[in-house]
Coordinates of C-alpha atoms in Angstrom, one line a residue:
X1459 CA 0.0 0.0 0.0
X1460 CA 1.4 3.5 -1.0
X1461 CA 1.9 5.8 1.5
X1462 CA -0.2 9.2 1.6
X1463 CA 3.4 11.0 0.9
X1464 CA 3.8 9.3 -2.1
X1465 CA 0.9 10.4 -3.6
X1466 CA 1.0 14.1 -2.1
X1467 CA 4.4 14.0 -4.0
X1468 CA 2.9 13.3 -7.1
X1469 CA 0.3 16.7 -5.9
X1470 CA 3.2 18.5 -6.1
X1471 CA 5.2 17.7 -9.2
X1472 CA 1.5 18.1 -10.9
X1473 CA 0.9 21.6 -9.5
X1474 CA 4.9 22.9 -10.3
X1475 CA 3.4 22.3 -14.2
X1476 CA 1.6 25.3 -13.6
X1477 CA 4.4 27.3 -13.1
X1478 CA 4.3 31.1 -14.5
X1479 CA 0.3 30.5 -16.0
X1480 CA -1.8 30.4 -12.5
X1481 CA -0.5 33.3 -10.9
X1482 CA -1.9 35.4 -9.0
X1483 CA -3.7 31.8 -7.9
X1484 CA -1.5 29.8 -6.7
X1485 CA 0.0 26.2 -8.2
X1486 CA -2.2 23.4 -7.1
X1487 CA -2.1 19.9 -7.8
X1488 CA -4.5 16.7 -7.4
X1489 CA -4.5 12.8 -7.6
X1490 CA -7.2 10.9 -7.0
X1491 CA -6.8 7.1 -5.9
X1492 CA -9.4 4.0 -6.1
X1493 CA -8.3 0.7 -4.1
X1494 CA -4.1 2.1 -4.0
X1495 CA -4.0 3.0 -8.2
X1496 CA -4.6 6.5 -9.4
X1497 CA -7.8 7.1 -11.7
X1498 CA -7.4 10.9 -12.0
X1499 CA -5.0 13.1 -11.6
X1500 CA -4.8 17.0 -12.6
X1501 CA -3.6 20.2 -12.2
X1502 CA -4.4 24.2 -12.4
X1503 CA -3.2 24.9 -15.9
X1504 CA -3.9 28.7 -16.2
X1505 CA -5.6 31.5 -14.4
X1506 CA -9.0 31.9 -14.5
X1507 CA -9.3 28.4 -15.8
X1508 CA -10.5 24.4 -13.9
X1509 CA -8.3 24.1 -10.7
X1510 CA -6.7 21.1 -10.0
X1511 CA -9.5 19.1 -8.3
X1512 CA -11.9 19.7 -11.6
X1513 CA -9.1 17.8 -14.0
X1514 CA -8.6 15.2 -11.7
X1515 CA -12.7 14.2 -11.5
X1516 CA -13.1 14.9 -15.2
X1517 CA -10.5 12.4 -15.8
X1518 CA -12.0 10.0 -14.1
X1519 CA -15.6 10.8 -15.4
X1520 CA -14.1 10.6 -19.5
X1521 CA -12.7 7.6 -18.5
X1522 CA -14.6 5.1 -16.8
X1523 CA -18.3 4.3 -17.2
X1524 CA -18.2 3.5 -13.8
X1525 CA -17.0 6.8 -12.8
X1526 CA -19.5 7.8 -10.1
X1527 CA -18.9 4.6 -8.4
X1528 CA -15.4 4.8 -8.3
X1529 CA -15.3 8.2 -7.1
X1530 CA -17.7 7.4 -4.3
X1531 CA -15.0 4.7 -3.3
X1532 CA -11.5 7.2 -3.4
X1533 CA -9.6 9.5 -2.0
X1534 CA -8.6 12.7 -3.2
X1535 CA -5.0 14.2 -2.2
X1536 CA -4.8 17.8 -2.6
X1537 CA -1.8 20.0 -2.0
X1538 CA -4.1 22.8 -1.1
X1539 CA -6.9 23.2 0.7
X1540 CA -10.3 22.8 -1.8
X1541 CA -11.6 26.3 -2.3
X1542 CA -15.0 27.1 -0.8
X1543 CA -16.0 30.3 -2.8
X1544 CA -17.0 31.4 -6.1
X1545 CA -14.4 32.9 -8.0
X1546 CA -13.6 32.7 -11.6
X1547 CA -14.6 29.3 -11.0
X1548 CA -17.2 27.2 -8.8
X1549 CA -16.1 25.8 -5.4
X1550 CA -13.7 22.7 -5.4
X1551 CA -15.2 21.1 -1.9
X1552 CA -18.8 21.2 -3.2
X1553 CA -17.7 19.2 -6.5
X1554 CA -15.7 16.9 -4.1
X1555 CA -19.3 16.8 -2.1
X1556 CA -21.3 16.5 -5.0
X1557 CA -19.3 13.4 -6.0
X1558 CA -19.4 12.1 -2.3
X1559 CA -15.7 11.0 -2.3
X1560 CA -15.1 9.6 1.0
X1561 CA -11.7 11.4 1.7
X1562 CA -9.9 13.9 1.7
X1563 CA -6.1 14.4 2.2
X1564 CA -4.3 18.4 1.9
X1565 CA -1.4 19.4 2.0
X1566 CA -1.6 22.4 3.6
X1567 CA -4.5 25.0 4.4
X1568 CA -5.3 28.0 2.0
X1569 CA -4.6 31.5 4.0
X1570 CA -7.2 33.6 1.4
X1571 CA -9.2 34.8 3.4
X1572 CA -12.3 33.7 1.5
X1573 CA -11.3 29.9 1.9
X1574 CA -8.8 29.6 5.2
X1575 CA -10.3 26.3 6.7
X1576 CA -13.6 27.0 5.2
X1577 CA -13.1 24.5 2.5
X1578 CA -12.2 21.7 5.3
X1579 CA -15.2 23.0 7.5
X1580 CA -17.2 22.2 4.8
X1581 CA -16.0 19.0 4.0
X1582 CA -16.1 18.2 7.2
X1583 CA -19.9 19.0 7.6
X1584 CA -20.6 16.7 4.9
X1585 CA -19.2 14.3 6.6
X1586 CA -16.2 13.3 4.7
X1587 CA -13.0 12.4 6.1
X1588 CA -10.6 15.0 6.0
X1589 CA -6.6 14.7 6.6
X1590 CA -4.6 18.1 6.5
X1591 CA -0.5 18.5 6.7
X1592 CA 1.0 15.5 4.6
X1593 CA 4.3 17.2 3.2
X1594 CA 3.2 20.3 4.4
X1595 CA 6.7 22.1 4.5
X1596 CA 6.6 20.8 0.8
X1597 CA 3.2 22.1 0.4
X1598 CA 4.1 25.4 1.7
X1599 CA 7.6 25.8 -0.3
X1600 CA 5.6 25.2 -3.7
X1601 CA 3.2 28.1 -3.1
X1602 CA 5.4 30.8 -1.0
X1603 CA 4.7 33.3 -3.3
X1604 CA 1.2 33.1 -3.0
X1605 CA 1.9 32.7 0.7
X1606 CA 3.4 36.1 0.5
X1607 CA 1.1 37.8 -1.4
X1608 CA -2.1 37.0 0.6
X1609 CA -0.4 37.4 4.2
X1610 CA 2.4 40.4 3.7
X1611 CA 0.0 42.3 0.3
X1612 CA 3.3 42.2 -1.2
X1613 CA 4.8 40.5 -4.2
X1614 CA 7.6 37.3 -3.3
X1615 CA 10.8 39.6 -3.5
X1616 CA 13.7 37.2 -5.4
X1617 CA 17.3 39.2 -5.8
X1618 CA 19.8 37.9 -8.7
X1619 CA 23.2 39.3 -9.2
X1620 CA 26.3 38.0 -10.5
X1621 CA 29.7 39.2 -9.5
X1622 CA 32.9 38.4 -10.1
X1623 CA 35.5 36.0 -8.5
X1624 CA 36.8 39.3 -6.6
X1625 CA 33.2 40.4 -5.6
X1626 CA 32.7 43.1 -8.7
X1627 CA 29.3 43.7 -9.9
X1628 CA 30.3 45.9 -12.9
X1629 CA 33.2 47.6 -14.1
X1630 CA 34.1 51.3 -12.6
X1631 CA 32.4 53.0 -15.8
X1632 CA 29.3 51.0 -15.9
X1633 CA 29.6 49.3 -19.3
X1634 CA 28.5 46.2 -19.8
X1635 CA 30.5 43.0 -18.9
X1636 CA 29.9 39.5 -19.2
X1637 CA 30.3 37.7 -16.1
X1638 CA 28.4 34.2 -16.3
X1639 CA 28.5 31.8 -19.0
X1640 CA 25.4 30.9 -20.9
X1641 CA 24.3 28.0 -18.7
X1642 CA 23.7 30.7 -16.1
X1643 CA 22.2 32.8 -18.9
X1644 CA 20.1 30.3 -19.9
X1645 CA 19.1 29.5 -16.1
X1646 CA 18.1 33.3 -15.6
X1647 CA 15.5 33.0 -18.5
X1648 CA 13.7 30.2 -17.3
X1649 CA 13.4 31.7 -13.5
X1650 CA 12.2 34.7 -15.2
X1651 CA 9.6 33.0 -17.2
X1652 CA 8.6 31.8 -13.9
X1653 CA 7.9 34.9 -12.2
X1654 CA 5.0 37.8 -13.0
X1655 CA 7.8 41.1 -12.8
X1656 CA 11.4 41.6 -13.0
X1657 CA 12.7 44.9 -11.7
X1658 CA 15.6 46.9 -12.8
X1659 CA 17.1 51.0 -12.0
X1660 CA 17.4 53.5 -14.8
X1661 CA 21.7 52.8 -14.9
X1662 CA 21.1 49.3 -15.8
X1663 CA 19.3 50.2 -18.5
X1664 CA 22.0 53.0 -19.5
X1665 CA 24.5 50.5 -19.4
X1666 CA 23.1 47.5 -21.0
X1667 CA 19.8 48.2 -22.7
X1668 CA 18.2 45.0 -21.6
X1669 CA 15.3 43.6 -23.1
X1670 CA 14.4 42.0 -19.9
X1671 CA 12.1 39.1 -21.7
X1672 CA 12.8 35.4 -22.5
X1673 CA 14.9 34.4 -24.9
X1674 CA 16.7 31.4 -24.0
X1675 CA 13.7 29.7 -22.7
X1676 CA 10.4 28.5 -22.9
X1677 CA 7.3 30.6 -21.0
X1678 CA 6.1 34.3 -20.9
X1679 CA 8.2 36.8 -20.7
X1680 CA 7.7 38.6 -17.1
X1681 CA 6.2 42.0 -16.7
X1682 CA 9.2 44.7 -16.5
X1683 CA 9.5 47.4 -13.6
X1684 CA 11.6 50.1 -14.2
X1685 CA 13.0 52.5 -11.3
X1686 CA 13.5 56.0 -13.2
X1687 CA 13.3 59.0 -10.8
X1688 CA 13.7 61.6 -12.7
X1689 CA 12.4 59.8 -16.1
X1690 CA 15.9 60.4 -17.7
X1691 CA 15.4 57.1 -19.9
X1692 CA 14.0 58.1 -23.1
X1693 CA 11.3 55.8 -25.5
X1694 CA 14.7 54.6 -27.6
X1695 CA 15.3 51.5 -25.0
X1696 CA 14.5 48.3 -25.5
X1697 CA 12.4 48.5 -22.2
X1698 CA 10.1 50.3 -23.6
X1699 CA 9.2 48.2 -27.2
X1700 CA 5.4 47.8 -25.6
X1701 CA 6.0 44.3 -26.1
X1702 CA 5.0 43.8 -22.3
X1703 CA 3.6 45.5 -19.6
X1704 CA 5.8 47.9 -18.0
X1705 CA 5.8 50.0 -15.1
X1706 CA 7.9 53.0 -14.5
X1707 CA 8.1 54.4 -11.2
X1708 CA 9.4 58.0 -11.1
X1709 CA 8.7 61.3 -9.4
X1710 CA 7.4 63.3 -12.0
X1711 CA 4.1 62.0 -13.6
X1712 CA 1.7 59.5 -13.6
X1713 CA 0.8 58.8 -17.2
X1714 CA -0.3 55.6 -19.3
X1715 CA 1.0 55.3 -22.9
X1716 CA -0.6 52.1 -24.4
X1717 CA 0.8 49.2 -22.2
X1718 CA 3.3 51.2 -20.7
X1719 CA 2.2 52.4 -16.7
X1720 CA 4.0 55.6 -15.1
X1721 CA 3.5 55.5 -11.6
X1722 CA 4.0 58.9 -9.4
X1723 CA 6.0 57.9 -6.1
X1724 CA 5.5 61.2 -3.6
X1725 CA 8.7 61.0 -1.5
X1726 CA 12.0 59.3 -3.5
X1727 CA 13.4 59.3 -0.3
X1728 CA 12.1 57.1 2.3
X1729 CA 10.6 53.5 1.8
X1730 CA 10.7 53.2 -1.8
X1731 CA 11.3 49.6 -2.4
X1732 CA 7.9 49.0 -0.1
X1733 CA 6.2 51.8 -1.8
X1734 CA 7.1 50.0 -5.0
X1735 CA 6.3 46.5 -3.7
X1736 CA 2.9 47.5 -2.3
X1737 CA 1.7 49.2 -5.7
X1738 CA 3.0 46.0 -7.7
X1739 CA 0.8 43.9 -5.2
X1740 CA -2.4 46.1 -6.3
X1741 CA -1.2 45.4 -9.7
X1742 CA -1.7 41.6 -8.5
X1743 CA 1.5 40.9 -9.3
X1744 CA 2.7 37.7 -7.2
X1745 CA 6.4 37.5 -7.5
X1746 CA 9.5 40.0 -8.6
X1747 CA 12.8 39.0 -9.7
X1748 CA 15.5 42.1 -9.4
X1749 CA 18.3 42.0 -11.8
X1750 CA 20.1 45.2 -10.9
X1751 CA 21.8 47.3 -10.7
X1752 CA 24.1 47.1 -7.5
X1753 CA 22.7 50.0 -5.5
X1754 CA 18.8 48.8 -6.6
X1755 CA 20.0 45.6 -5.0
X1756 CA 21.1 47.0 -2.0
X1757 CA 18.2 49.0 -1.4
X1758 CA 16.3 46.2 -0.8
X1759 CA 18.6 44.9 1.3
X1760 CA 19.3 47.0 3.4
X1761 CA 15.6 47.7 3.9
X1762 CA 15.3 43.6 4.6
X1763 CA 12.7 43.4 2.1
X1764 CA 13.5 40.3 -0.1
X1765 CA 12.9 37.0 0.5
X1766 CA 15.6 35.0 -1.8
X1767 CA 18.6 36.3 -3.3
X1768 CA 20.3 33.8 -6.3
X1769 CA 24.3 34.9 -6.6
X1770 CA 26.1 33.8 -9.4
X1771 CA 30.0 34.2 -8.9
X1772 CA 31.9 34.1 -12.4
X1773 CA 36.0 32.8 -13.0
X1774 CA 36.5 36.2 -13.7
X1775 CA 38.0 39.1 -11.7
X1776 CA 38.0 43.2 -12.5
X1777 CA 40.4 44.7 -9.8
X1778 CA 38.3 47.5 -9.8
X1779 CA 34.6 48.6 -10.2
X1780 CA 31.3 48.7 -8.8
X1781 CA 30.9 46.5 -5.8
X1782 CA 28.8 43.6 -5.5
X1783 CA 25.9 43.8 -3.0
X1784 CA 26.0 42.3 0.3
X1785 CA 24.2 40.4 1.7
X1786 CA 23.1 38.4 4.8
X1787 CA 20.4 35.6 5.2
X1788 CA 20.9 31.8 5.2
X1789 CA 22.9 29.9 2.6
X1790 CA 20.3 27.6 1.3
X1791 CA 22.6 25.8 -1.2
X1792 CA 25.7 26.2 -3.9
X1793 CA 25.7 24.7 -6.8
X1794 CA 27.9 24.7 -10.1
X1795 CA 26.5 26.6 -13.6
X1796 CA 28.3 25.9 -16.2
X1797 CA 31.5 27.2 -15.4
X1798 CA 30.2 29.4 -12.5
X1799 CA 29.1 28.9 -8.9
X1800 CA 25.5 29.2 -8.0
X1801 CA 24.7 30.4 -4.4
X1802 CA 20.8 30.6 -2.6
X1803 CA 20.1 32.4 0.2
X1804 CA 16.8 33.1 2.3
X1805 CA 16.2 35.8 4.3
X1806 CA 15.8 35.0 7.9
X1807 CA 14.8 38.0 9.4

């Protein structure tokens, strides 16, 4: 007999398929099991679309003529608590109730305040046996920006930098300079394909004109979020190619030209990375990836609002130059790219 982990496990690799679609839902996944085999299993593909409990059921009902039976008969593992409200779509726990499946195992409980334990409660009250914290830590992990988002009303803060082998972040006039290999470059890509923003200052764009999209992956292209004060960047950049949304946050205007979103911050001064964070959340933007440059980086630091930093550290020196943040927080894990070194940290305060 397979454990409950096991298929909770399988919850989980299903929901991470939904990676960079759901958001600002978050990534749910769901097996349903008949006599220790799986019938059904499914996921929530894309936002505003079936959650994960509706895919698994309809597999079983396009599959089996015996379908209502079955499910009658099963359990249904859940890395998230069933949803009890009517959103975009229909509640998960009354289509669980509707099929009477006998039990119920979550991974974890849903925070939103329009489910939090109401979707157990009402499982509950139908009488079906509910179990709640298999791989919970897991569960939790998966879905910490969502997490964020609902509990903090701020997006999931990630930092990325690379520096050299003598700690340089750029070189003393700001031009562009390789440090990583295209492994790393590659790497970046997918994690921004996986997140809904990625943030950058005005002298990163000077210096490199980024395109700040996906181009060595596969997924969306992110959002971009552009920190101009004084709106020195003119229209010529690549940033601003209204292939994306974009947000520029300044403190001259607020203005909207076609896709592009400039957003008046009062005082440039004091508590501008949460005043920045705070507006993205209303924008329901779930996660941010910051790519530079160094003192954008450090901002956020040194205000202690980020949640994960990823620090590549190339072969390469420079003698001289920009310094590379710094930073504190737990070392998560190191890893080789390529031919650099891959460092994650997690901010414990």
């Amino acid at each position: 007999m397979a454990s409950p982990e096991l298929y909770m496990q399988r919850c989980l690799e299903l929901a991470s398929l939904g990676a960079g679609s759901v958001s600002p839902n978050p990534m749910v996944g769901a097996v349903i099991v008949h006599e220790d085999r799986i019938i059904g299993e499914g996921y929530h593909q894309k936002y505003g679309e079936a959650h994960a409990e509706v895919n698994a059921v309809k597999m079983v009902t396009d599959n089996y003529d015996n379908a209502g039976e079955l499910l009658k008969n099963s359990t249904i593992y859940v890395s998230l608590e069933p949803c009890a409200h009517y959103g975009k779509t229909p509640p998960c726990a009354d289509l669980i109730i509707k099929h009477q499946i006998k039990r119920v195992v979550v991974g974890c409980r849903d925070p939103f305040p329009q489910v939090d334990g109401k979707g157990i409660e009402k499982l509950q009250a139908a009488g079906i046996d509910v179990t709640v914290g298999v791989l919970e830590a897991e569960c939790l992990q998966l879905n910490r920006r969502f997490f964020t988002r609902v509990q903090k009303h701020r997006p999931y803060i990630i930092l990325k930098w690379a520096q050299t082998a003598d700690s340089f972040f750029a070189p003393a006039d700001g031009t562009q300079h390789w440090i990583t290999g295209i492994e790393s470059r590659k790497l970046v890509h997918q994690w921004r394909a996986d997140e809904d923003a990625i943030l950058v200052g005005k002298n990163t764009v000077l210096a490199d004109n980024p395109q700040l999209n996906v181009r060595h992956a596969e997924g969306r292209s992110p959002k971009r979020v552009i920190i101009d004060r004084y709106l020195k960047l003119d229209n010529s950049y690549h940033v601003f190619d209204k292939t994306v949304e974009t947000f520029v946050f300044n403190a001259e205007k607020f203005d909207v030209d076609d896709n592009i979103k400039y957003i008046q911050l009062e005082d440039f001064d004091n508590y501008v990375p949460q005043y920045i964070m705070y507006q993205l959340y209303l924008q329901d933007i779930q996660s941010v990836i910051i790519e530079g440059g160094a003192k954008t980086l450090q901002a956020f630091i040194d205000a202690g609002f980020w949640d994960e930093a990823r620090v590549f550290t190339g072969s390469s020196t420079l003698d001289r130059g920009i310094r590379a943040p710094f930073i504190s927080g737990k070392n998560e894990s190191s890893q080789t790219i390529g031919n650099d070194n891959l460092q994650i940290f997690t901010n414990n305060r």
